[in-house]
Amino acid sequence: MAGMGGGDQRVLGGRPEGVTSLHVDDELDTRSRIVVVGNGMAGARFVEEVLDRGGDEQFCLTVFGDEPHGNYNRIMLSPVLAGESDEDEIVLNSHDWYADNGVILRAGVRVERIDTAAKQVHADDGSVTPYDHLVLATGSYSWVPPMAGVRRDDGSLLPGVHGFRTIDETRAMLEATGRCRRAVVMGGGLLGLEAARALQGHGLQVELVHAMPWLMNAQLSREAGAILEKSVEQLGITVHLDVLATEVLGDEHVEGVVLKDGRRLDCDLLVVAAGVRPHTDVAVRSGLEVERAIVVDDQLRTDDPDVYAIGECAQHRGSVYGLVAPAWEHAKVLADVLTGTDPDAEYHGSRTATKLKVAGVDVAVMGVSTPERDDDEFLVISEPKRGVHLSVVIRDDKLVGATLLGDTRKVAFLTQAFDRGAPLPEERIRLLVDLSDGAEEVGVAEMPAGSQVCNCNGVSKGDICGAVADGCGSVGAVMDRTRAGKGCGSCKSLVKQIVEWAADGDVAEDPAASWYVPGIPLAKPALMAAIREQDLRSVSAVFAALAPGGTEDARSKMGLTSLLKLIWGADFVPQKDGEFINDRVHANIQRDGTFSVVPQMKGGVTTPAQLRRIADVAEKYEVPMVKVTGGQRIDLLGVRKEDLPAMWSDLGMPSGYAYGKSMRTVKTCVGSDFCRFGLDDSTQLGIDLETRFQGIESPAKIKMAVVGCPRNCAEAYVKDVGVVAVGAGRWEIYVGGAAGATVRKGDLLATVSSGQEVMTLTGRFLQYYRENANWLERTYDFVPRVGLEAIREVLDDEAACAELDAGIQRSIDAYTDPWGQDAAEPATPGQFRPALPLVALPQVPVR
Amino acid sequence: MGEGRAFVVAGVQVAVFRLRDGSLHATQAACPHAGGPLADGQTDVDVLVCPLHLYAYRWSDGGSSGPAGPLRLYPVRAVDGDLLVTA
Ligand SMILES: Cc1cc2nc3c(=O)[nH]c(=O)nc-3n(C[C@H](O)[C@H](O)[C@H](O)COP(=O)(O)OP(=O)(O)OC[C@H]3O[C@@H](n4cnc5c(N)ncnc54)[C@H](O)[C@@H]3O)c2cc1C
Ligand code: HEM
Ligand code: SF4
Ligand code: FES
């Protein structure tokens, strides 16, 4: 069966099958040959740097890559694993890019050995490729510490055990998140923390095992590590420190790990992020000098004069780097040397300053983390409660190290002081905090032009300003030109600030950000105007008239359907394929493909007769679960699609719209009729509101409530529209409240003195929201965005109110109960056909 | 038009779609991500979007923008008013 095992074999940045590129016959090519081994961050950047220097005239370039993919941004695997980035977004150079630039890419081919005497590369496909200059950029691999049972007899890892280095490993882990419940991550460094956080975000229970006494021990002091540990534990990740894992359990698939102290941790996913080791096997086999990594001189040359090494596989002056910035510096220097742009270019080592976001915590580290000499100055600010730990080490009036955890506002200044040895303030504390009397924070305006903004790509403020001066009009254009923000991305907000400052506010926004739906390049007001002017009444008509090339876009259909209903009311021309499945069958799809049925129960008030009917229907259709919802009604869950129409007829109750981007329910409390505190008839007002606004579609769902006094039993303060009786016939109306993933108390829009006024004002607010909110923007985002004052102003404007009243009335008049309508006769012949005919539904146990 | 229907062909569940441009497509009926009912998804000329978690799969090669997939595609054509799906 497709779907299980294997995962995605798709080539990232690949080309459609059958496409090949021709290249000039080797015999006719007089250029000298550069062969690059390794198509990762360093290798591919080196190729770019050579091309940038016009090197394609001098050289014929061939790149071998073990991975079948184009070149992608390895750093961004963390957000891909977390589900925050799409894998297509991290492609740096696609296969087409190589072809277009005349570079021969041998993707999916592993180099086995180099014959340095004959100057030939031998690869695992049997090919032999001659070279004039050879560049090794083989990077590193995840190191798997020796543990009993971690490998099978054939040397492969036990299924369920993964490293974290490549896109294929990342895909395998992502695929596993769908099946696994408990993960153990080995390694409390950067990679382990990122993996733990990502898996935890997918709902797995995550335990982290670290062999050292504190987290990120290579970069952080013990105190800072302890504070990071607290932040990580607060995310819900359990941390085990200072303990080794000695054994991996499971025969066919990982079942757990055993720690040295005898404890056993059960898991069905094990991620090993216990460090990396440089890929040196090719170099060793070819007789090059290898210590911890391949030894190179200041021109990145190995002990063979025509063989070079760059990136993580290179060891320069005793240092092996594990970050991208040095790898990219290597690429530049070597390109200068080989192309002759600067034949004397030399690399003298990198001072690594890193700014990262680790497991959601901002971290910046440079130089040493603790004092090393007696007269080193050491300043620490520690606020464990806030998760903040800041420290600097100063030697001979120069900054030699800084650690910022949880608060990296001062990083710009510190990086500069560290890189360039800039003078330090007398009062050392100013290095870490802004004292209110003194010079304020180094804003972008005061930053010197030379200070580094993007550490990954070595881009300074001056470079960014230069790009703006050269006519780059948007943040994206500046990023494309300078590469700023294209590494780990942590500097993007600073880049944006600088671009805005340099362009004096004259910056083009990313146009797509303002579109109402992704497939039509118009913001909401323009889209609505065009629909009205051109009299477009169906989703396909909108695509035909307004989409580029008339192309329809699946992701835009639901939003357009909703907007057209809003504009045209009963004159809207429905098209089933324009609707999301919930709207097509008027029920809420569940994880197994069954549906849930929620009959309307206005104000949460029901009757014995209604309950009896619901009970009969639930029994007749063997509904696996009957549940009282949070919206004061009754949910019948696990219903087969084909049973829906018959159930609706048997129920004889209207739809409760529990599935739509629409007005869902009005909760009420028992109010003055029964409650001894009740100040007014909240129940009746709730029923009236639900009757008037039932089923009204909107950019996102709308939940309302009415309560009889400020004790707020039906939670009106946290609804999209909440109404609270305050006595003497007066009602307060709150808007923009929320009590979901976001919790927000609504803003008091107005206090009115009759139920009728509540109805009118609610209608106006709803219509204003429907006409002006972005697609899927709930009122709790909408109200703060446009501001309560702006809304009040509109509601004070009589002409505007008349239009709002007419607009909402149009939608109210268009209301029909979808259940009554489609139960009698399906809208299309296949409306209620099963979508998974062989699967016995429901798949949920009956309670 | 633009909607999908599921059928059982030789013991295999297949989802068949007629797009608005008139073209016919057939895919495995259950989403490779978490088994979502793809016949209930939404379509355009390029992709099919699963109703459960909104993964989009390309008609061209079954690949998706996310980690799941690829989706199995079946050749399908209309013969005298019947649909013919071949494995
Ligand atoms: C999840 C993750 C997050 C990271 N985050 C950051 C960060 O925030 N900041 C930062 O600075 N760095 C970060 N890094 C580190 C950064 O990715 C590396 O420093 C960088 O990729 C090193 O580049 P490289 O070219 O030396 O090695 P790689 O990018 O690993 O490239 C080496 C390539 O060579 C190929 N290869 C190896 N042997 C052979 C052979 N024999 N034949 C053919 N091909 C071969 C490999 O398959 C690989 O594609 C992160 C790394 C990971 C995995
Ligand atoms: C990159 C994007 C995404 C990834 C990697 C992802 C991954 C997952 C995984 C692994 C599960 C668990 C499935 C299972 O246990 O069977 C899941 C469940 C779920 N996802 Fe997603 N998802 C993504 C996007 C989304 C989006 C965009 C939505 C909503 C709009 C969403 C809504 C849900 C819901 C509601 C569940 C629970 C399903 C249920 O239990 O019925 N996901 N997702
Ligand atoms: S909100 Fe007030 S009136 Fe309503 S039930 Fe609670 S206490 Fe009674
Ligand atoms: S089941 Fe298809 S996207 Fe989740």
GROMACS .gro file of N, CA and C in nm, chain A residues 534-619:
model
  258
  534GLN      N    1  -1.845   4.354  -1.201
  534GLN     CA    2  -1.853   4.262  -1.314
  534GLN      C    3  -1.964   4.159  -1.295
  535ASP      N    4  -2.040   4.176  -1.187
  535ASP     CA    5  -2.155   4.090  -1.164
  535ASP      C    6  -2.115   3.942  -1.165
  536LEU      N    7  -2.015   3.909  -1.086
  536LEU     CA    8  -1.966   3.771  -1.081
  536LEU      C    9  -2.040   3.698  -0.968
  537ARG      N   10  -2.116   3.595  -1.002
  537ARG     CA   11  -2.201   3.535  -0.900
  537ARG      C   12  -2.163   3.393  -0.864
  538SER      N   13  -2.061   3.339  -0.930
  538SER     CA   14  -2.020   3.205  -0.891
  538SER      C   15  -1.868   3.202  -0.879
  539VAL      N   16  -1.818   3.101  -0.809
  539VAL     CA   17  -1.674   3.090  -0.786
  539VAL      C   18  -1.602   3.078  -0.920
  540SER      N   19  -1.655   2.997  -1.012
  540SER     CA   20  -1.583   2.980  -1.138
  540SER      C   21  -1.585   3.109  -1.219
  541ALA      N   22  -1.691   3.189  -1.206
  541ALA     CA   23  -1.694   3.316  -1.277
  541ALA      C   24  -1.586   3.409  -1.223
  542VAL      N   25  -1.564   3.406  -1.092
  542VAL     CA   26  -1.461   3.492  -1.033
  542VAL      C   27  -1.324   3.452  -1.085
  543PHE      N   28  -1.296   3.321  -1.086
  543PHE     CA   29  -1.166   3.277  -1.138
  543PHE      C   30  -1.149   3.320  -1.283
  544ALA      N   31  -1.252   3.297  -1.363
  544ALA     CA   32  -1.241   3.327  -1.505
  544ALA      C   33  -1.211   3.474  -1.527
  545ALA      N   34  -1.274   3.560  -1.446
  545ALA     CA   35  -1.260   3.703  -1.470
  545ALA      C   36  -1.139   3.763  -1.401
  546LEU      N   37  -1.102   3.712  -1.283
  546LEU     CA   38  -1.005   3.785  -1.201
  546LEU      C   39  -0.875   3.712  -1.174
  547ALA      N   40  -0.871   3.579  -1.191
  547ALA     CA   41  -0.747   3.509  -1.159
  547ALA      C   42  -0.649   3.525  -1.274
  548PRO      N   43  -0.518   3.529  -1.244
  548PRO     CA   44  -0.420   3.539  -1.353
  548PRO      C   45  -0.435   3.419  -1.446
  549GLY      N   46  -0.455   3.445  -1.572
  549GLY     CA   47  -0.474   3.338  -1.669
  549GLY      C   48  -0.604   3.262  -1.652
  550GLY      N   49  -0.693   3.314  -1.567
  550GLY     CA   50  -0.820   3.246  -1.546
  550GLY      C   51  -0.806   3.113  -1.474
  551THR      N   52  -0.690   3.092  -1.408
  551THR     CA   53  -0.665   2.962  -1.346
  551THR      C   54  -0.734   2.954  -1.211
  552GLU      N   55  -0.806   2.845  -1.188
  552GLU     CA   56  -0.869   2.830  -1.057
  552GLU      C   57  -0.766   2.781  -0.956
  553ASP      N   58  -0.795   2.803  -0.830
  553ASP     CA   59  -0.701   2.768  -0.723
  553ASP      C   60  -0.781   2.704  -0.610
  554ALA      N   61  -0.749   2.577  -0.581
  554ALA     CA   62  -0.829   2.502  -0.485
  554ALA      C   63  -0.834   2.568  -0.348
  555ARG      N   64  -0.720   2.628  -0.310
  555ARG     CA   65  -0.713   2.683  -0.174
  555ARG      C   66  -0.794   2.812  -0.160
  556SER      N   67  -0.836   2.869  -0.273
  556SER     CA   68  -0.909   2.995  -0.266
  556SER      C   69  -1.060   2.977  -0.268
  557LYS      N   70  -1.103   2.854  -0.300
  557LYS     CA   71  -1.246   2.836  -0.329
  557LYS      C   72  -1.336   2.861  -0.209
  558MET      N   73  -1.295   2.811  -0.093
  558MET     CA   74  -1.382   2.823   0.024
  558MET      C   75  -1.402   2.969   0.061
  559GLY      N   76  -1.293   3.046   0.059
  559GLY     CA   77  -1.303   3.188   0.092
  559GLY      C   78  -1.389   3.263  -0.007
  560LEU      N   79  -1.379   3.227  -0.134
  560LEU     CA   80  -1.459   3.296  -0.236
  560LEU      C   81  -1.607   3.264  -0.220
  561THR      N   82  -1.636   3.136  -0.192
  561THR     CA   83  -1.776   3.099  -0.173
  561THR      C   84  -1.838   3.183  -0.063
  562SER      N   85  -1.764   3.196   0.048
  562SER     CA   86  -1.816   3.272   0.160
  562SER      C   87  -1.837   3.419   0.122
  563LEU      N   88  -1.740   3.474   0.049
  563LEU     CA   89  -1.750   3.615   0.012
  563LEU      C   90  -1.867   3.639  -0.083
  564LEU      N   91  -1.887   3.546  -0.177
  564LEU     CA   92  -1.995   3.564  -0.273
  564LEU      C   93  -2.131   3.555  -0.203
  565LYS      N   94  -2.142   3.466  -0.105
  565LYS     CA   95  -2.268   3.458  -0.031
  565LYS      C   96  -2.295   3.589   0.040
  566LEU      N   97  -2.186   3.647   0.095
  566LEU     CA   98  -2.199   3.774   0.165
  566LEU      C   99  -2.248   3.882   0.069
  567ILE      N  100  -2.189   3.885  -0.052
  567ILE     CA  101  -2.223   3.993  -0.144
  567ILE      C  102  -2.360   3.973  -0.207
  568TRP      N  103  -2.389   3.851  -0.249
  568TRP     CA  104  -2.509   3.831  -0.330
  568TRP      C  105  -2.629   3.774  -0.254
  569GLY      N  106  -2.608   3.725  -0.132
  569GLY     CA  107  -2.722   3.668  -0.061
  569GLY      C  108  -2.788   3.561  -0.144
  570ALA      N  109  -2.921   3.572  -0.163
  570ALA     CA  110  -2.996   3.467  -0.233
  570ALA      C  111  -2.962   3.461  -0.382
  571ASP      N  112  -2.896   3.566  -0.436
  571ASP     CA  113  -2.865   3.565  -0.579
  571ASP      C  114  -2.733   3.498  -0.612
  572PHE      N  115  -2.667   3.443  -0.510
  572PHE     CA  116  -2.541   3.372  -0.529
  572PHE      C  117  -2.569   3.244  -0.607
  573VAL      N  118  -2.479   3.211  -0.702
  573VAL     CA  119  -2.496   3.088  -0.778
  573VAL      C  120  -2.404   2.981  -0.719
  574PRO      N  121  -2.459   2.886  -0.643
  574PRO     CA  122  -2.373   2.790  -0.573
  574PRO      C  123  -2.310   2.690  -0.669
  575GLN      N  124  -2.190   2.647  -0.633
  575GLN     CA  125  -2.122   2.540  -0.706
  575GLN      C  126  -2.060   2.450  -0.601
  576LYS      N  127  -2.097   2.325  -0.603
  576LYS     CA  128  -2.054   2.236  -0.495
  576LYS      C  129  -1.902   2.230  -0.481
  577ASP      N  130  -1.829   2.233  -0.596
  577ASP     CA  131  -1.684   2.219  -0.584
  577ASP      C  132  -1.619   2.344  -0.526
  578GLY      N  133  -1.695   2.451  -0.513
  578GLY     CA  134  -1.642   2.571  -0.450
  578GLY      C  135  -1.647   2.563  -0.298
  579GLU      N  136  -1.714   2.462  -0.247
  579GLU     CA  137  -1.735   2.453  -0.103
  579GLU      C  138  -1.642   2.351  -0.040
  580PHE      N  139  -1.606   2.377   0.082
  580PHE     CA  140  -1.532   2.280   0.161
  580PHE      C  141  -1.629   2.166   0.195
  581ILE      N  142  -1.575   2.046   0.217
  581ILE     CA  143  -1.662   1.930   0.237
  581ILE      C  144  -1.766   1.955   0.347
  582ASN      N  145  -1.728   2.024   0.454
  582ASN     CA  146  -1.824   2.050   0.562
  582ASN      C  147  -1.947   2.125   0.510
  583ASP      N  148  -1.920   2.222   0.422
  583ASP     CA  149  -2.031   2.300   0.371
  583ASP      C  150  -2.109   2.224   0.265
  584ARG      N  151  -2.038   2.132   0.196
  584ARG     CA  152  -2.107   2.056   0.093
  584ARG      C  153  -2.211   1.963   0.153
  585VAL      N  154  -2.179   1.904   0.269
  585VAL     CA  155  -2.274   1.809   0.327
  585VAL      C  156  -2.329   1.859   0.461
  586HIS      N  157  -2.302   1.985   0.495
  586HIS     CA  158  -2.361   2.048   0.613
  586HIS      C  159  -2.334   1.969   0.740
  587ALA      N  160  -2.212   1.921   0.756
  587ALA     CA  161  -2.174   1.848   0.876
  587ALA      C  162  -2.023   1.858   0.888
  588ASN      N  163  -1.969   1.827   1.006
  588ASN     CA  164  -1.828   1.849   1.034
  588ASN      C  165  -1.749   1.721   1.014
  589ILE      N  166  -1.651   1.724   0.921
  589ILE     CA  167  -1.577   1.601   0.894
  589ILE      C  168  -1.488   1.565   1.012
  590GLN      N  169  -1.480   1.434   1.042
  590GLN     CA  170  -1.402   1.385   1.156
  590GLN      C  171  -1.279   1.313   1.104
  591ARG      N  172  -1.190   1.275   1.196
  591ARG     CA  173  -1.061   1.222   1.151
  591ARG      C  174  -1.074   1.094   1.071
  592ASP      N  175  -1.180   1.015   1.089
  592ASP     CA  176  -1.192   0.891   1.014
  592ASP      C  177  -1.281   0.907   0.890
  593GLY      N  178  -1.318   1.031   0.857
  593GLY     CA  179  -1.402   1.052   0.739
  593GLY      C  180  -1.551   1.044   0.769
  594THR      N  181  -1.588   1.020   0.895
  594THR     CA  182  -1.730   1.030   0.931
  594THR      C  183  -1.760   1.176   0.962
  595PHE      N  184  -1.884   1.201   1.000
  595PHE     CA  185  -1.926   1.338   1.022
  595PHE      C  186  -1.994   1.353   1.157
  596SER      N  187  -2.003   1.478   1.202
  596SER     CA  188  -2.077   1.500   1.326
  596SER      C  189  -2.200   1.585   1.294
  597VAL      N  190  -2.306   1.554   1.363
  597VAL     CA  191  -2.435   1.619   1.339
  597VAL      C  192  -2.476   1.694   1.465
  598VAL      N  193  -2.493   1.824   1.452
  598VAL     CA  194  -2.531   1.907   1.566
  598VAL      C  195  -2.658   1.983   1.531
  599PRO      N  196  -2.773   1.941   1.584
  599PRO     CA  197  -2.896   2.013   1.553
  599PRO      C  198  -2.899   2.147   1.625
  600GLN      N  199  -2.971   2.240   1.567
  600GLN     CA  200  -2.984   2.371   1.631
  600GLN      C  201  -3.060   2.358   1.762
  601MET      N  202  -3.015   2.434   1.861
  601MET     CA  203  -3.080   2.432   1.991
  601MET      C  204  -3.066   2.574   2.041
  602LYS      N  205  -3.156   2.662   1.997
  602LYS     CA  206  -3.135   2.805   2.016
  602LYS      C  207  -3.115   2.841   2.163
  603GLY      N  208  -3.011   2.916   2.188
  603GLY     CA  209  -2.984   2.961   2.324
  603GLY      C  210  -2.953   2.846   2.418
  604GLY      N  211  -2.933   2.728   2.366
  604GLY     CA  212  -2.904   2.613   2.451
  604GLY      C  213  -3.028   2.562   2.522
  605VAL      N  214  -3.145   2.599   2.472
  605VAL     CA  215  -3.270   2.557   2.536
  605VAL      C  216  -3.332   2.442   2.455
  606THR      N  217  -3.369   2.336   2.523
  606THR     CA  218  -3.428   2.223   2.452
  606THR      C  219  -3.555   2.179   2.525
  607THR      N  220  -3.618   2.074   2.475
  607THR     CA  221  -3.742   2.026   2.536
  607THR      C  222  -3.734   1.874   2.548
  608PRO      N  223  -3.814   1.816   2.636
  608PRO     CA  224  -3.814   1.669   2.648
  608PRO      C  225  -3.845   1.603   2.514
  609ALA      N  226  -3.934   1.660   2.435
  609ALA     CA  227  -3.970   1.598   2.307
  609ALA      C  228  -3.849   1.595   2.214
  610GLN      N  229  -3.777   1.710   2.213
  610GLN     CA  230  -3.658   1.718   2.128
  610GLN      C  231  -3.555   1.614   2.172
  611LEU      N  232  -3.535   1.605   2.302
  611LEU     CA  233  -3.435   1.511   2.354
  611LEU      C  234  -3.473   1.369   2.317
  612ARG      N  235  -3.602   1.339   2.325
  612ARG     CA  236  -3.648   1.204   2.294
  612ARG      C  237  -3.620   1.173   2.146
  613ARG      N  238  -3.645   1.271   2.062
  613ARG     CA  239  -3.622   1.249   1.920
  613ARG      C  240  -3.472   1.227   1.892
  614ILE      N  241  -3.389   1.309   1.957
  614ILE     CA  242  -3.244   1.292   1.937
  614ILE      C  243  -3.202   1.154   1.984
  615ALA      N  244  -3.259   1.110   2.097
  615ALA     CA  245  -3.224   0.979   2.151
  615ALA      C  246  -3.264   0.869   2.054
  616ASP      N  247  -3.384   0.880   1.997
  616ASP     CA  248  -3.431   0.778   1.902
  616ASP      C  249  -3.340   0.773   1.780
  617VAL      N  250  -3.305   0.891   1.727
  617VAL     CA  251  -3.221   0.895   1.608
  617VAL      C  252  -3.084   0.835   1.639
  618ALA      N  253  -3.030   0.870   1.756
  618ALA     CA  254  -2.898   0.819   1.792
  618ALA      C  255  -2.899   0.667   1.796
  619GLU      N  256  -3.008   0.610   1.848
  619GLU     CA  257  -3.016   0.464   1.856
  619GLU      C  258  -3.036   0.403   1.718
   0.00000   0.00000   0.00000
